[in-house]
PDB file of C-alpha atoms in Angstrom:
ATOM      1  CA  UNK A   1       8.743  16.133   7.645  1.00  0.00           C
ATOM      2  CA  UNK A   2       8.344  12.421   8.728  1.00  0.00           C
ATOM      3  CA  UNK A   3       5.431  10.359   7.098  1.00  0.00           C
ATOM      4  CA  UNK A   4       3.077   8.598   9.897  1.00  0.00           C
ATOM      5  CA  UNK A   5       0.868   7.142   7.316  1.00  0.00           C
ATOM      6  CA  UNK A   6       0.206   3.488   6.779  1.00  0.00           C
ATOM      7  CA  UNK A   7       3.161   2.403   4.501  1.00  0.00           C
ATOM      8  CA  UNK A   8       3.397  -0.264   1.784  1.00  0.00           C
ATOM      9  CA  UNK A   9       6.785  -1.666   1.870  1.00  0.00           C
ATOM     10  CA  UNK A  10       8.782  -3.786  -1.026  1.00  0.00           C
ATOM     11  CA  UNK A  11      12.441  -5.533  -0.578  1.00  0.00           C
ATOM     12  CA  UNK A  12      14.080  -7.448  -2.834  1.00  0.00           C
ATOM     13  CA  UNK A  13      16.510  -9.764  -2.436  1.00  0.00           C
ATOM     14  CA  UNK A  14      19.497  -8.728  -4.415  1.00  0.00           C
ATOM     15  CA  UNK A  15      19.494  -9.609  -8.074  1.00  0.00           C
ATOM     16  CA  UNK A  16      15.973 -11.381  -7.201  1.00  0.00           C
ATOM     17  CA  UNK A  17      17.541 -14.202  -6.384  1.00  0.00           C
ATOM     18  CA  UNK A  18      15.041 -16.777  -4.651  1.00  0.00           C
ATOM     19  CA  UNK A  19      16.388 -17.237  -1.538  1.00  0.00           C
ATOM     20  CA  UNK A  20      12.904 -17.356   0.974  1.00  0.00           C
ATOM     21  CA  UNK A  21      12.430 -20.902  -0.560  1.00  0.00           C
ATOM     22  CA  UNK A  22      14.151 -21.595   2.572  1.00  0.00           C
ATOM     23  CA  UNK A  23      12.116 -21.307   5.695  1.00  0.00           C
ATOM     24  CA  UNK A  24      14.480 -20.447   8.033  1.00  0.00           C
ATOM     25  CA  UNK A  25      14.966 -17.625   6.233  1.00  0.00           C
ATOM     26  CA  UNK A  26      11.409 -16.561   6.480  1.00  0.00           C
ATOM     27  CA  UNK A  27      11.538 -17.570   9.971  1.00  0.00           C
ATOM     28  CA  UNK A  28      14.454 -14.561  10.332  1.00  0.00           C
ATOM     29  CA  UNK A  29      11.826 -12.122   8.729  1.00  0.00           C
ATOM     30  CA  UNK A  30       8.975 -13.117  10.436  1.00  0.00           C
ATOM     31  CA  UNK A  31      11.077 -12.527  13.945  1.00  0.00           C
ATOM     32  CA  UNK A  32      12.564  -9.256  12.379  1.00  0.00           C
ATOM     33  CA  UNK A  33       8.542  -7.980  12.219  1.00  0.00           C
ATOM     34  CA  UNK A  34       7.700  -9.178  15.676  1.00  0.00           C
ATOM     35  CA  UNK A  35      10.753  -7.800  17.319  1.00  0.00           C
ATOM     36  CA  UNK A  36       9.476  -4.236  15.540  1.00  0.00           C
ATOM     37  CA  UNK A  37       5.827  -4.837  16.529  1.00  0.00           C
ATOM     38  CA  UNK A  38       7.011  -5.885  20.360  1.00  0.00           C
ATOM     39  CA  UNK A  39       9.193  -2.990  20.594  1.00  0.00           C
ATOM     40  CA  UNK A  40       6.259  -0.739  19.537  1.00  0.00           C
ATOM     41  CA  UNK A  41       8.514   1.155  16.244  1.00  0.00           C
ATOM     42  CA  UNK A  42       6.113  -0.665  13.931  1.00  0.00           C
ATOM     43  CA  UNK A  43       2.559  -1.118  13.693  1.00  0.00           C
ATOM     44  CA  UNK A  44       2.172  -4.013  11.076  1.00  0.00           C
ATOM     45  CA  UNK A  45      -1.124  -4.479   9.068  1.00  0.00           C
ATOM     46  CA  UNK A  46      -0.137  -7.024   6.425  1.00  0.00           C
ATOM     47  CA  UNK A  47       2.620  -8.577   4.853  1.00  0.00           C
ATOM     48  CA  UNK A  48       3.786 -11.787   2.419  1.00  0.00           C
ATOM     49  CA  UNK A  49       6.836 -13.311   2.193  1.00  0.00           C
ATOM     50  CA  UNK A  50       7.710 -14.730  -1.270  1.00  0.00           C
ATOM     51  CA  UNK A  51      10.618 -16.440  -2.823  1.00  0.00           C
ATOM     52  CA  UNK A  52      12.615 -13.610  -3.644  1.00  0.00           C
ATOM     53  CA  UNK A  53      10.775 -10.258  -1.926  1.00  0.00           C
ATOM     54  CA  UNK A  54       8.695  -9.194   0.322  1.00  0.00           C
ATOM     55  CA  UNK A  55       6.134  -7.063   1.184  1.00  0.00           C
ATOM     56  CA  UNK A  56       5.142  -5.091   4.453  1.00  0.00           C
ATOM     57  CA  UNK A  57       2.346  -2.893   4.867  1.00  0.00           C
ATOM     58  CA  UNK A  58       3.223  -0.874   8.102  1.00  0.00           C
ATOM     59  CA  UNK A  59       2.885   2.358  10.072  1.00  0.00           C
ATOM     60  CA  UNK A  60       6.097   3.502  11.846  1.00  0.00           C
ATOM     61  CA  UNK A  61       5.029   4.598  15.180  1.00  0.00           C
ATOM     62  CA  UNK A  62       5.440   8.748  15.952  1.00  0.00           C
ATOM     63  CA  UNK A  63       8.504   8.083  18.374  1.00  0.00           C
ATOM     64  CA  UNK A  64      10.692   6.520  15.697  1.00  0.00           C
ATOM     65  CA  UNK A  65      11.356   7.515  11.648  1.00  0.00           C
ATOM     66  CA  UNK A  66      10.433   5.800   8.977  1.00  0.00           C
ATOM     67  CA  UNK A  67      14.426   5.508   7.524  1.00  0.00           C
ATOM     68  CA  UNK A  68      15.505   4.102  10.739  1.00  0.00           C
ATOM     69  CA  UNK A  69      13.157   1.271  11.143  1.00  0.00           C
ATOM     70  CA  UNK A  70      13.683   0.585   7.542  1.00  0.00           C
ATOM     71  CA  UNK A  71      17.394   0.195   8.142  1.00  0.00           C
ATOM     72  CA  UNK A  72      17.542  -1.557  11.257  1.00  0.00           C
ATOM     73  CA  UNK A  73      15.110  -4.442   9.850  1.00  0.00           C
ATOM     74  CA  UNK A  74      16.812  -4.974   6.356  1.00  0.00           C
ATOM     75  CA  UNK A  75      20.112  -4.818   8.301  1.00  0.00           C
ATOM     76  CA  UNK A  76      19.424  -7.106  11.076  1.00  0.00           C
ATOM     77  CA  UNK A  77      17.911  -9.627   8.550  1.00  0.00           C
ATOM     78  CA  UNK A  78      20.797  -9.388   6.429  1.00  0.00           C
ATOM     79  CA  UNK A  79      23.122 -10.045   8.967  1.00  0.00           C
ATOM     80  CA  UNK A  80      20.988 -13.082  10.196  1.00  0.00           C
ATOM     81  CA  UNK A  81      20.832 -14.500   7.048  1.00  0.00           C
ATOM     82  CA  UNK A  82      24.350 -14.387   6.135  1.00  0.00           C
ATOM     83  CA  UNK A  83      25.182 -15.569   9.188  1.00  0.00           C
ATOM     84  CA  UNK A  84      23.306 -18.860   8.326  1.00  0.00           C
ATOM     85  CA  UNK A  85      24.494 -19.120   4.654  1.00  0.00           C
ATOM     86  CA  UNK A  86      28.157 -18.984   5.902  1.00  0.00           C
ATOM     87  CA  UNK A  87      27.992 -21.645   8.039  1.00  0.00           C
ATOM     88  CA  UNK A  88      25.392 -23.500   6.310  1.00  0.00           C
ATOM     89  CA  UNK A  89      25.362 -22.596   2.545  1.00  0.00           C
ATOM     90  CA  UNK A  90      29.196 -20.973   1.798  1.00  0.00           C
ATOM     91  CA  UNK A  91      28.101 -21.321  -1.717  1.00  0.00           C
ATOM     92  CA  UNK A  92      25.258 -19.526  -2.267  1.00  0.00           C
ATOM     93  CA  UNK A  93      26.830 -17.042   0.014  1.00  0.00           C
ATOM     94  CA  UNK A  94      29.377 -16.800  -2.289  1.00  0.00           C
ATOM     95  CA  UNK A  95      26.632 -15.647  -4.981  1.00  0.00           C
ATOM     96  CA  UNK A  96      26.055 -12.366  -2.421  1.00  0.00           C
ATOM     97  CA  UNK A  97      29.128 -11.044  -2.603  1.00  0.00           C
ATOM     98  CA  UNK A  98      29.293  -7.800  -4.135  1.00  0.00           C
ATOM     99  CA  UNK A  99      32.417  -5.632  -3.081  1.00  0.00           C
ATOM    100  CA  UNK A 100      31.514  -2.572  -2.371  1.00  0.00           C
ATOM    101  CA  UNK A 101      33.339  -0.153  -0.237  1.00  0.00           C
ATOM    102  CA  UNK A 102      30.559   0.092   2.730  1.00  0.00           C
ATOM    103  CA  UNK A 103      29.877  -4.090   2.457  1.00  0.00           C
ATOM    104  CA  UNK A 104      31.413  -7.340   0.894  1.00  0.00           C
ATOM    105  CA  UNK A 105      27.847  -9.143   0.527  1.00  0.00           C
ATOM    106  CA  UNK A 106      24.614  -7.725   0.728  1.00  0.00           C
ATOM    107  CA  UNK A 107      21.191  -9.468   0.971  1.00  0.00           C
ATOM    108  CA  UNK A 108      18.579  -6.779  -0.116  1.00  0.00           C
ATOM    109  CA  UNK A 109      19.042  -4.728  -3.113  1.00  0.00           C
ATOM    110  CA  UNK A 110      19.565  -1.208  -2.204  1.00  0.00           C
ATOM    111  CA  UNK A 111      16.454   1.299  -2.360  1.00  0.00           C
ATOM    112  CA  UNK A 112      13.015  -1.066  -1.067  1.00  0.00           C
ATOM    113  CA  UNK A 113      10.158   0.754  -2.553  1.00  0.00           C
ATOM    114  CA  UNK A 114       7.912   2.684   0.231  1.00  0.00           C
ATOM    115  CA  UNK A 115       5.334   4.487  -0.047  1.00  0.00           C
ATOM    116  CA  UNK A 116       2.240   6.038   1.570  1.00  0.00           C
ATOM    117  CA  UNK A 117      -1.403   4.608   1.569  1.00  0.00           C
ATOM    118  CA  UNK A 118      -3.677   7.387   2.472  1.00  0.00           C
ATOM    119  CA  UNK A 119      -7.130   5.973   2.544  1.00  0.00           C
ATOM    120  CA  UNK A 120      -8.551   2.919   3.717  1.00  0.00           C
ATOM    121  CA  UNK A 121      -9.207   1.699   0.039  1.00  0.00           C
ATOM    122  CA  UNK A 122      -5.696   2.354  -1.319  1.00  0.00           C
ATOM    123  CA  UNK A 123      -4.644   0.016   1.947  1.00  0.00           C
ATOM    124  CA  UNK A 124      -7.341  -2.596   1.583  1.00  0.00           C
ATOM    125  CA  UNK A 125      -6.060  -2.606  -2.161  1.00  0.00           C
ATOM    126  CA  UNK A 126      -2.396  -3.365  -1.329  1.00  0.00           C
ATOM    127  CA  UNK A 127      -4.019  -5.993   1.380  1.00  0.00           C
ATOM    128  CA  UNK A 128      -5.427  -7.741  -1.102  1.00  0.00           C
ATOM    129  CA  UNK A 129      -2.312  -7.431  -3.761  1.00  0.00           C
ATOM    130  CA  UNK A 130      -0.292  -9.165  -1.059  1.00  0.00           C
ATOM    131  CA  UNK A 131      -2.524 -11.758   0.150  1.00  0.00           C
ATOM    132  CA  UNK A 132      -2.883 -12.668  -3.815  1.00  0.00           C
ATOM    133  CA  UNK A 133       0.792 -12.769  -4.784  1.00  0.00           C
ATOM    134  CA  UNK A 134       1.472 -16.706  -3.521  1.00  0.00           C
ATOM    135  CA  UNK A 135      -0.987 -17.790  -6.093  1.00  0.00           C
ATOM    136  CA  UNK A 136      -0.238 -16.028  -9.252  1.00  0.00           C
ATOM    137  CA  UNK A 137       0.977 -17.941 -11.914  1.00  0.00           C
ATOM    138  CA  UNK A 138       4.049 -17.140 -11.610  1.00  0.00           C
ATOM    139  CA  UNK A 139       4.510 -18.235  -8.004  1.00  0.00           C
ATOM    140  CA  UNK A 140       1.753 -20.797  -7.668  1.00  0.00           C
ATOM    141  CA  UNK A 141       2.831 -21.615  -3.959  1.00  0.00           C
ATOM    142  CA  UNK A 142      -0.439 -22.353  -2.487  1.00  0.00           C
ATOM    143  CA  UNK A 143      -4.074 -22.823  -3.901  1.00  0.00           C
ATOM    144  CA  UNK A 144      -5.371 -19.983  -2.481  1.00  0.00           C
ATOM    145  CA  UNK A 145      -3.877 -16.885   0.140  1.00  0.00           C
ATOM    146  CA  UNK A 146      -5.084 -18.273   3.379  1.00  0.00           C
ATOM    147  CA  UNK A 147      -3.499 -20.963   3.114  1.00  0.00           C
ATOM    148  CA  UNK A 148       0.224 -19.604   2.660  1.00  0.00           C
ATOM    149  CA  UNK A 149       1.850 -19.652   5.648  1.00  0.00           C
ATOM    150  CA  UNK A 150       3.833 -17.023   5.357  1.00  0.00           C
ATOM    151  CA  UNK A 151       1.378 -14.287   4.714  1.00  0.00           C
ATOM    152  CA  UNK A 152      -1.202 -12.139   6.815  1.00  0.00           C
ATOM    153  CA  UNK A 153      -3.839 -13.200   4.791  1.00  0.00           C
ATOM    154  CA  UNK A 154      -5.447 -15.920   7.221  1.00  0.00           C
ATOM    155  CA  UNK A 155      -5.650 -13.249   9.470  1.00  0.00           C
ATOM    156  CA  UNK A 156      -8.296 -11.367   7.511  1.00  0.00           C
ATOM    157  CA  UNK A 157      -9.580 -13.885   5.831  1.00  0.00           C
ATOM    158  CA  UNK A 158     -10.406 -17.291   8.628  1.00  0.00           C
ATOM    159  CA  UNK A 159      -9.296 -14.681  11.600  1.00  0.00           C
ATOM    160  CA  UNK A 160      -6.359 -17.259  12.761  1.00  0.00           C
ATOM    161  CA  UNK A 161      -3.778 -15.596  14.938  1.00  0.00           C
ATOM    162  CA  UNK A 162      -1.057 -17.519  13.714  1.00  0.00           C
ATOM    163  CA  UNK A 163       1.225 -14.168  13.972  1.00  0.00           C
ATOM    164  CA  UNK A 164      -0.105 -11.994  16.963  1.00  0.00           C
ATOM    165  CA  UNK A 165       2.374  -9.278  16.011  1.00  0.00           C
ATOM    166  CA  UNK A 166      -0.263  -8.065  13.834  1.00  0.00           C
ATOM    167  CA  UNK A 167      -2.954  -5.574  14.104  1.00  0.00           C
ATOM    168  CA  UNK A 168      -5.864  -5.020  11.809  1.00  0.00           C
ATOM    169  CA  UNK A 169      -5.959  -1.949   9.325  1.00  0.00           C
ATOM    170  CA  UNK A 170      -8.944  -0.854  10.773  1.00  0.00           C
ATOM    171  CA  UNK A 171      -7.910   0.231  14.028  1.00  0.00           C
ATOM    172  CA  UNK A 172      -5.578   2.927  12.199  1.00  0.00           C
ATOM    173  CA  UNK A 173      -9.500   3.974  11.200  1.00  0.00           C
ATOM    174  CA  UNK A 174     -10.482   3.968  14.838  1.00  0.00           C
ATOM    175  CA  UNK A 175     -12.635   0.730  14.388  1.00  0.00           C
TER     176      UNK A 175
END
């Protein structure tokens, strides 16, 4: 039976290689999530893009399955983003390729991690593990999560719109 639960969703760019250090790339993503939002397949609550994943916290929509939309976005983005590296970066292209019977480069690792959030603190946890991961020590990309660009965390946080695909997590609750 298909899940219609808030989601928390993890891809990983294959053998974590850091390729959102370009923007364009993150540009690709961030159109992948408002094509899904616009086409109503995707409520989307939250998400960060860092170097070398990201993460999506989402709620497929009842007329469409969780699998599909899943597919379709990690494929489209792919294909974007290969499309740029070959014309722009044949190298690191090069470091994609993989050979496989269904594909001769791949983006994403295979399997993203999804799974369900079933209560509003198990999503406002996950919300705030996103919003946190740019300023880790490991990443350090920003002082603190509002002001990483590429995250939903000014949203919450200084209520800027800067990406009106999103919806807050607590109209799921009926707030």
């Amino acid at each position: 039976m298909e899940s219609y639960y808030v989601q928390f969703f993890t891809a990983t760019v294959l053998k974590w290689k850091p390729l959102f250090f370009n923007d364009s790339y993150k540009s690709i993503i961030i159109g992948s999530l408002k094509f899904l939002a616009e086409a109503k397949r995707v409520k989307i609550y939250g998400f960060v893009i860092m170097p070398n994943h990201i993460h999506i916290i989402w709620q497929v929509q009842k007329e469409h399955k969780l699998k599909n939309v899943q597919r379709d976005f990690m494929k489209f983005t792919s294909q974007q983003i290969q499309k740029d590296l070959r014309t722009n970066n044949p190298s690191l292209h090069q470091e994609f390729e993989v050979n496989l019977k269904d594909r001769k480069y791949q983006i994403w690792q295979r399997n993203p991690l999804s799974i369900d959030l079933y209560s509003r603190e198990v999503i406002e946890q996950k919300l705030d593990y996103i919003h946190n991961n740019p300023v880790q020590g490991k990443w350090m990309l920003t002082d603190e999560p509002a002001n990483y660009l590429y995250s939903s965390s000014s949203y919450y946080e200084r209520e800027e719109c800067r990406f009106p695909f999103l919806t807050h997590y607590m109209e799921y609750f009926g707030s």
